[in-house]
Short mmCIF file of N, CA and C in Angstrom, two decimals:
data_model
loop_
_atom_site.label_atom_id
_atom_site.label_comp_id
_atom_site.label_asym_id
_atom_site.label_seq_id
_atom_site.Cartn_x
_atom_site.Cartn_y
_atom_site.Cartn_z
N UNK H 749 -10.34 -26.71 -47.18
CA UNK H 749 -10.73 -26.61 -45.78
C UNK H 749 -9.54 -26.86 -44.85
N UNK H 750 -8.96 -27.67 -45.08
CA UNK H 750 -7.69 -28.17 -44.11
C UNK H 750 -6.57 -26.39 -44.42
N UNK H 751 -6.46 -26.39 -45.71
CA UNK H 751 -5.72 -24.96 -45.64
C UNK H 751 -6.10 -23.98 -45.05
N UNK H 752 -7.15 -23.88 -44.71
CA UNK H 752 -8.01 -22.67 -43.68
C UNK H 752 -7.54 -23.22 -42.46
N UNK H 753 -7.77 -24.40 -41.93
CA UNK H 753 -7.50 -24.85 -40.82
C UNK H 753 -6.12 -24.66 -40.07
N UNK H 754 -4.99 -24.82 -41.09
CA UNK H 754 -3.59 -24.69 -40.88
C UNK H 754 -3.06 -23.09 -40.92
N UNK H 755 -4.23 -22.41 -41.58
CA UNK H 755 -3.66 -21.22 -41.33
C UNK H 755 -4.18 -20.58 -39.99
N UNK H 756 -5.26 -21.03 -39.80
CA UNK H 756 -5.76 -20.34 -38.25
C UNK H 756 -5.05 -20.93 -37.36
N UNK H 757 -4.46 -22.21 -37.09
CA UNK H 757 -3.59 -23.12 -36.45
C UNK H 757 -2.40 -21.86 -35.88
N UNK H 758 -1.56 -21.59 -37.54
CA UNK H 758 -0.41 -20.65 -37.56
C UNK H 758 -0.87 -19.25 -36.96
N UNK H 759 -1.45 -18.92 -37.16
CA UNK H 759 -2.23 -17.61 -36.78
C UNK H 759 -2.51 -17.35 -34.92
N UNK H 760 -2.66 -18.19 -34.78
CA UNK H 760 -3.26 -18.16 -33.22
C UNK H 760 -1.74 -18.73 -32.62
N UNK H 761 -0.85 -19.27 -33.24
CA UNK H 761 0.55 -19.58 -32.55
C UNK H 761 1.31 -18.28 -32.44
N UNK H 762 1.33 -17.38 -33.49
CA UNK H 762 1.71 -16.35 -33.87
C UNK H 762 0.98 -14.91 -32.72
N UNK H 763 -0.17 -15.34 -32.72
CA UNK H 763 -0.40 -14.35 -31.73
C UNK H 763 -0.38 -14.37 -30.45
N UNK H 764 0.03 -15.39 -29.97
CA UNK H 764 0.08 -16.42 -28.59
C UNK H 764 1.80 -16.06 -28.21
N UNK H 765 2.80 -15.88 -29.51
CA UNK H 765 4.16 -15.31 -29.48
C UNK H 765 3.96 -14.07 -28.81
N UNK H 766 3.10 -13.31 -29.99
CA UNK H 766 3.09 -12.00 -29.83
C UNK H 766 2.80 -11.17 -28.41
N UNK H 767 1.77 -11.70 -28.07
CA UNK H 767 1.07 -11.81 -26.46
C UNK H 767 2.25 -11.80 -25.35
N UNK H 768 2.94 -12.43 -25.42
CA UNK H 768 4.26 -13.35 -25.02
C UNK H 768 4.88 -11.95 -24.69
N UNK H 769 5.37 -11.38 -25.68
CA UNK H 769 6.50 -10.59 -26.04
C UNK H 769 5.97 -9.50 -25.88
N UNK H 770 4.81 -8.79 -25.90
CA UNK H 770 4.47 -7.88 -25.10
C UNK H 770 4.10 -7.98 -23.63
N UNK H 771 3.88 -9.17 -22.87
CA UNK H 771 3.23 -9.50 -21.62
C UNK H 771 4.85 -8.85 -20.94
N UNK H 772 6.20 -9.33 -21.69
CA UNK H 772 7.22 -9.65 -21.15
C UNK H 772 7.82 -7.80 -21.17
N UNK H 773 7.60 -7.09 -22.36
CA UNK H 773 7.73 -6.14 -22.61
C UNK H 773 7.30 -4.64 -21.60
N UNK H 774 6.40 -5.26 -20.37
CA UNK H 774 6.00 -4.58 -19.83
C UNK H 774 6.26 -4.33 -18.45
N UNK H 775 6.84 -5.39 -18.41
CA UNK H 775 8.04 -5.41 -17.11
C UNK H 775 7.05 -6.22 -16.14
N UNK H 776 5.50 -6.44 -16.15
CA UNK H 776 4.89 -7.47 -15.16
C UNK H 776 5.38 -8.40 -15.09
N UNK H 777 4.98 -8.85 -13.53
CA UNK H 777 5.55 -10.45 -13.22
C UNK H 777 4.40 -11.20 -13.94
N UNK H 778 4.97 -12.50 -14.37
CA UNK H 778 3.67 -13.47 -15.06
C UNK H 778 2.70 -13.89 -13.89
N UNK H 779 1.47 -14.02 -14.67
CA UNK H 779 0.01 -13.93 -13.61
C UNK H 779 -0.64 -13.67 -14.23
N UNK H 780 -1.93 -13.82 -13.31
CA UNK H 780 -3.22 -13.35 -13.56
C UNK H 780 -3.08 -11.96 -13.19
N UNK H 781 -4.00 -10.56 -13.98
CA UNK H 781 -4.03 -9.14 -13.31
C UNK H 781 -5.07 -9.31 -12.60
N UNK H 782 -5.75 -9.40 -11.45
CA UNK H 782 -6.51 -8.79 -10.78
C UNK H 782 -6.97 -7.67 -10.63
N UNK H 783 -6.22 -6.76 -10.56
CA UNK H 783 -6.82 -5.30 -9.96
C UNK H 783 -5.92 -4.23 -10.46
N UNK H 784 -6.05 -3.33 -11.13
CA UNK H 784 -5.83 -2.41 -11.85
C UNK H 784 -5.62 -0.95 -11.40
N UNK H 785 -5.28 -0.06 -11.24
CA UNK H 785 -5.50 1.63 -11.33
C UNK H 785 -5.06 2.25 -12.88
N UNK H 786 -4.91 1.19 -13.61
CA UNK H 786 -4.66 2.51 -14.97
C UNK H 786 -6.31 2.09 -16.02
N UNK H 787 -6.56 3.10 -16.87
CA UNK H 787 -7.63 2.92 -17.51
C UNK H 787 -7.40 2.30 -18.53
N UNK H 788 -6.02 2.04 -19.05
CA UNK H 788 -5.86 1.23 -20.19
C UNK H 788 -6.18 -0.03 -19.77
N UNK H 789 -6.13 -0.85 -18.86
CA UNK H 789 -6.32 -2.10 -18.66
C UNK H 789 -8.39 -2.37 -18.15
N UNK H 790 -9.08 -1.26 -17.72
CA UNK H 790 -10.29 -1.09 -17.42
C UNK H 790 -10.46 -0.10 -16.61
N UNK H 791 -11.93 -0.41 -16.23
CA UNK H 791 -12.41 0.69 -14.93
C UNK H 791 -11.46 0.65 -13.65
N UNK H 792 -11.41 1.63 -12.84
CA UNK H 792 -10.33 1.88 -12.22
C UNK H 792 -11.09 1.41 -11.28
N UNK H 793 -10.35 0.94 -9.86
CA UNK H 793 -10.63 0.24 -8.90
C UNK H 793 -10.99 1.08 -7.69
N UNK H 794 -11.72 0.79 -6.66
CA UNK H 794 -11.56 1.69 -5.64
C UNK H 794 -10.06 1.60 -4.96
N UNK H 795 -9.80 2.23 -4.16
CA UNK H 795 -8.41 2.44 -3.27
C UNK H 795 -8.71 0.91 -2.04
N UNK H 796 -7.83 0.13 -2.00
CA UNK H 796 -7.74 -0.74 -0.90
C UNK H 796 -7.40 -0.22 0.46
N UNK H 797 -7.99 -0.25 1.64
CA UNK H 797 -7.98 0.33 2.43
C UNK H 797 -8.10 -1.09 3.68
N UNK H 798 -6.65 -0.55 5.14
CA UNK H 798 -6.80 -1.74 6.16
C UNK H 798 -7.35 -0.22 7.01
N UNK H 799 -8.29 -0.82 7.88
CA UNK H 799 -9.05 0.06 9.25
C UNK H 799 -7.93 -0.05 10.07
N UNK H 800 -7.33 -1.27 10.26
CA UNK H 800 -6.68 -1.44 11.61
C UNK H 800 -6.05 -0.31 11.48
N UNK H 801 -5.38 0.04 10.45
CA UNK H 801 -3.86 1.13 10.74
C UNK H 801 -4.50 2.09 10.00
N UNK H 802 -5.53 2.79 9.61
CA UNK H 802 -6.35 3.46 8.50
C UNK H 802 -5.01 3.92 7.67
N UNK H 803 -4.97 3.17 6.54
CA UNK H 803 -4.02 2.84 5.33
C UNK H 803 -5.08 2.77 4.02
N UNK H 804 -4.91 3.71 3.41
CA UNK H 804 -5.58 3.02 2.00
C UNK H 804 -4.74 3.71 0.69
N UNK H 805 -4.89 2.99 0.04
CA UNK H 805 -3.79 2.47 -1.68
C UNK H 805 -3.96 2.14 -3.14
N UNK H 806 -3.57 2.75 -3.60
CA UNK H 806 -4.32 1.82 -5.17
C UNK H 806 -2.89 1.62 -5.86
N UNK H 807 -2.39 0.34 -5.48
CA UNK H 807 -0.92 0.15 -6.77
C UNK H 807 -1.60 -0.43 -7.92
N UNK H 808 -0.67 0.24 -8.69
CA UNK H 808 -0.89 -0.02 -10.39
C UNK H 808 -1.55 -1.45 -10.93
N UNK H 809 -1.17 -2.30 -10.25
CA UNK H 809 -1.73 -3.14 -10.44
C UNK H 809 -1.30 -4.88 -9.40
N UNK H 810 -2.20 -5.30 -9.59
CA UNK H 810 -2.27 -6.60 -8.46
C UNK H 810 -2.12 -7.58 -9.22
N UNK H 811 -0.96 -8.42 -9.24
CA UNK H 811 -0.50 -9.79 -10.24
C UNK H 811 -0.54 -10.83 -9.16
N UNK H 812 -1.33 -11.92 -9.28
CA UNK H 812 -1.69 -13.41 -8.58
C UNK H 812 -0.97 -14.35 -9.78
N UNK H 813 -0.29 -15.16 -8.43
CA UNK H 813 0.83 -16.06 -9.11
C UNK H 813 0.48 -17.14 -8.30
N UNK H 814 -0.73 -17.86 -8.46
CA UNK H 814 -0.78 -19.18 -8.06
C UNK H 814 -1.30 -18.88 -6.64
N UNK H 815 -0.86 -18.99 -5.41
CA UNK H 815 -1.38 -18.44 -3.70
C UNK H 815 -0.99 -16.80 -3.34
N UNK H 816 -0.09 -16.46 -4.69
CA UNK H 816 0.45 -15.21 -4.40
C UNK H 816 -0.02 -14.14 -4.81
N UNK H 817 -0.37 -12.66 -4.37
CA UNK H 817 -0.90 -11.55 -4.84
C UNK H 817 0.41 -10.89 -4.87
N UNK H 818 0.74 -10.30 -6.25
CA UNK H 818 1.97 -9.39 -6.00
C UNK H 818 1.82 -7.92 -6.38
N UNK H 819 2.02 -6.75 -5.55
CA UNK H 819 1.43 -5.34 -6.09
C UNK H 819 2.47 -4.89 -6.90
N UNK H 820 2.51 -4.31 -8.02
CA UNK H 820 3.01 -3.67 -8.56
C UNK H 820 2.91 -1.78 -9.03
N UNK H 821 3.75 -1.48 -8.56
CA UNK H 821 3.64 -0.15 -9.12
C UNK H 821 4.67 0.52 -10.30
N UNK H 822 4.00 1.26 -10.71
CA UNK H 822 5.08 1.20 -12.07
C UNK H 822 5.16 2.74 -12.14
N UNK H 823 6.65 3.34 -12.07
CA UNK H 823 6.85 4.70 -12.48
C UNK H 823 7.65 5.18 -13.58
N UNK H 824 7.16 6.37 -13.69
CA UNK H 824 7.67 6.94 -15.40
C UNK H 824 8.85 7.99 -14.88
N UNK H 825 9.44 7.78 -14.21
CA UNK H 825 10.56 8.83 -14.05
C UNK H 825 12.03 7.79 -14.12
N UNK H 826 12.87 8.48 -14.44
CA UNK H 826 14.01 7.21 -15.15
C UNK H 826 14.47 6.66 -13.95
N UNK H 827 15.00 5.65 -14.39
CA UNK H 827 15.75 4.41 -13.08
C UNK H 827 16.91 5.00 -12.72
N UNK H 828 17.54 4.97 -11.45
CA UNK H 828 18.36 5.13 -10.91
C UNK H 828 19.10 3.99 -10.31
N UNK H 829 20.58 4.24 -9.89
CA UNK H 829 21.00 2.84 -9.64
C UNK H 829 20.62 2.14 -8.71
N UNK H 830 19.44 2.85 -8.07
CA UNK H 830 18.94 2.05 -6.76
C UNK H 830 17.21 2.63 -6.41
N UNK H 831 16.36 2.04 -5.73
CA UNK H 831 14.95 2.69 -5.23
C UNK H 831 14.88 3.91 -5.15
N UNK H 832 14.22 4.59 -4.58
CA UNK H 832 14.12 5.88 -3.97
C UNK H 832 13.74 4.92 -2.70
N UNK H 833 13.86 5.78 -1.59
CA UNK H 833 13.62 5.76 0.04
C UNK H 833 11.96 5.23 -0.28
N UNK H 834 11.54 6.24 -0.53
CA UNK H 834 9.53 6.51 -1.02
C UNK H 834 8.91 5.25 -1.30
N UNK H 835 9.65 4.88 -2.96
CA UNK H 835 8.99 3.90 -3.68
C UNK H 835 9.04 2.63 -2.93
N UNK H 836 10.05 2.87 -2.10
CA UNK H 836 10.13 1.00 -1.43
C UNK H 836 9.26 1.24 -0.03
N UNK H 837 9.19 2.52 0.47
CA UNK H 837 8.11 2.71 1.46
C UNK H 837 6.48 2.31 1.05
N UNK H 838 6.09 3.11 -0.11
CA UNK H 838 4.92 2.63 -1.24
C UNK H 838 4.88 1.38 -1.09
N UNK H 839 5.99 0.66 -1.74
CA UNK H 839 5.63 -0.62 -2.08
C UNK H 839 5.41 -1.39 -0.85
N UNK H 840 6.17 -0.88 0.42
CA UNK H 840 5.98 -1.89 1.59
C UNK H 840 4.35 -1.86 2.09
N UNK H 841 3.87 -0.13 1.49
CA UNK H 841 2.71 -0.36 2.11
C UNK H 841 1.15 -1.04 0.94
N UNK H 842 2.05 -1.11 0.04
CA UNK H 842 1.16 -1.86 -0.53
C UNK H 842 0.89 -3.30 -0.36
N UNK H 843 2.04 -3.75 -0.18
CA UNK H 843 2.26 -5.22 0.44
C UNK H 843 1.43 -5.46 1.68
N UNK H 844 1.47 -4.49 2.75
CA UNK H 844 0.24 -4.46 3.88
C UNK H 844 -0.93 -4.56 3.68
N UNK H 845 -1.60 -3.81 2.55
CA UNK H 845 -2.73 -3.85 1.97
C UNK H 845 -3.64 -5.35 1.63
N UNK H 846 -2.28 -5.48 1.18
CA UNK H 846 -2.59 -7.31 0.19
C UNK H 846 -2.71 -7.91 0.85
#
């Protein structure tokens, strides 16, 4: 019994690594996910939308870091040595959203 015990012990440390190293692998900031637009993570969210400025958005995903909501968007076209103009426009207006 104790050998069962020590192996689930090892087992759950091991996947607690693993977790780790893919959480890190994905380029998110550490957090809680909140809110989503891809289907791999769940049902997709409605679009966040402010009236005041009629603005509405869905970034990839919403990471809470303690008081903080941070939006993330994530693109598949290769990195360059700097933003695009766009993506940091995106991201500013996602930040409005939040």
């Amino acid at each position: 019994m104790l050998y069962l015990a020590i192996f689930f012990f090892i087992l759950a440390v091991f996947m607690l690594l693993q977790a780790a190293r893919q959480r890190k692998a994905t380029g998110l900031p550490g957090g809680q996910i909140i809110y989503t637009d891809t289907r791999n993570w769940g049902p997709v969210e409605k679009p966040l939308y402010d009236p005041s400025v009629d603005l509405a958005g869905k970034p990839d995903f919403i990471v809470r870091q303690g008081e903080m909501v941070i939006p993330v968007e994530v693109k598949s076209t290769r990195v360059s040595q700097a933003p695009y103009d766009s993506h940091i426009f995106q991201l500013a207006a996602y930040c409005r959203l939040v």
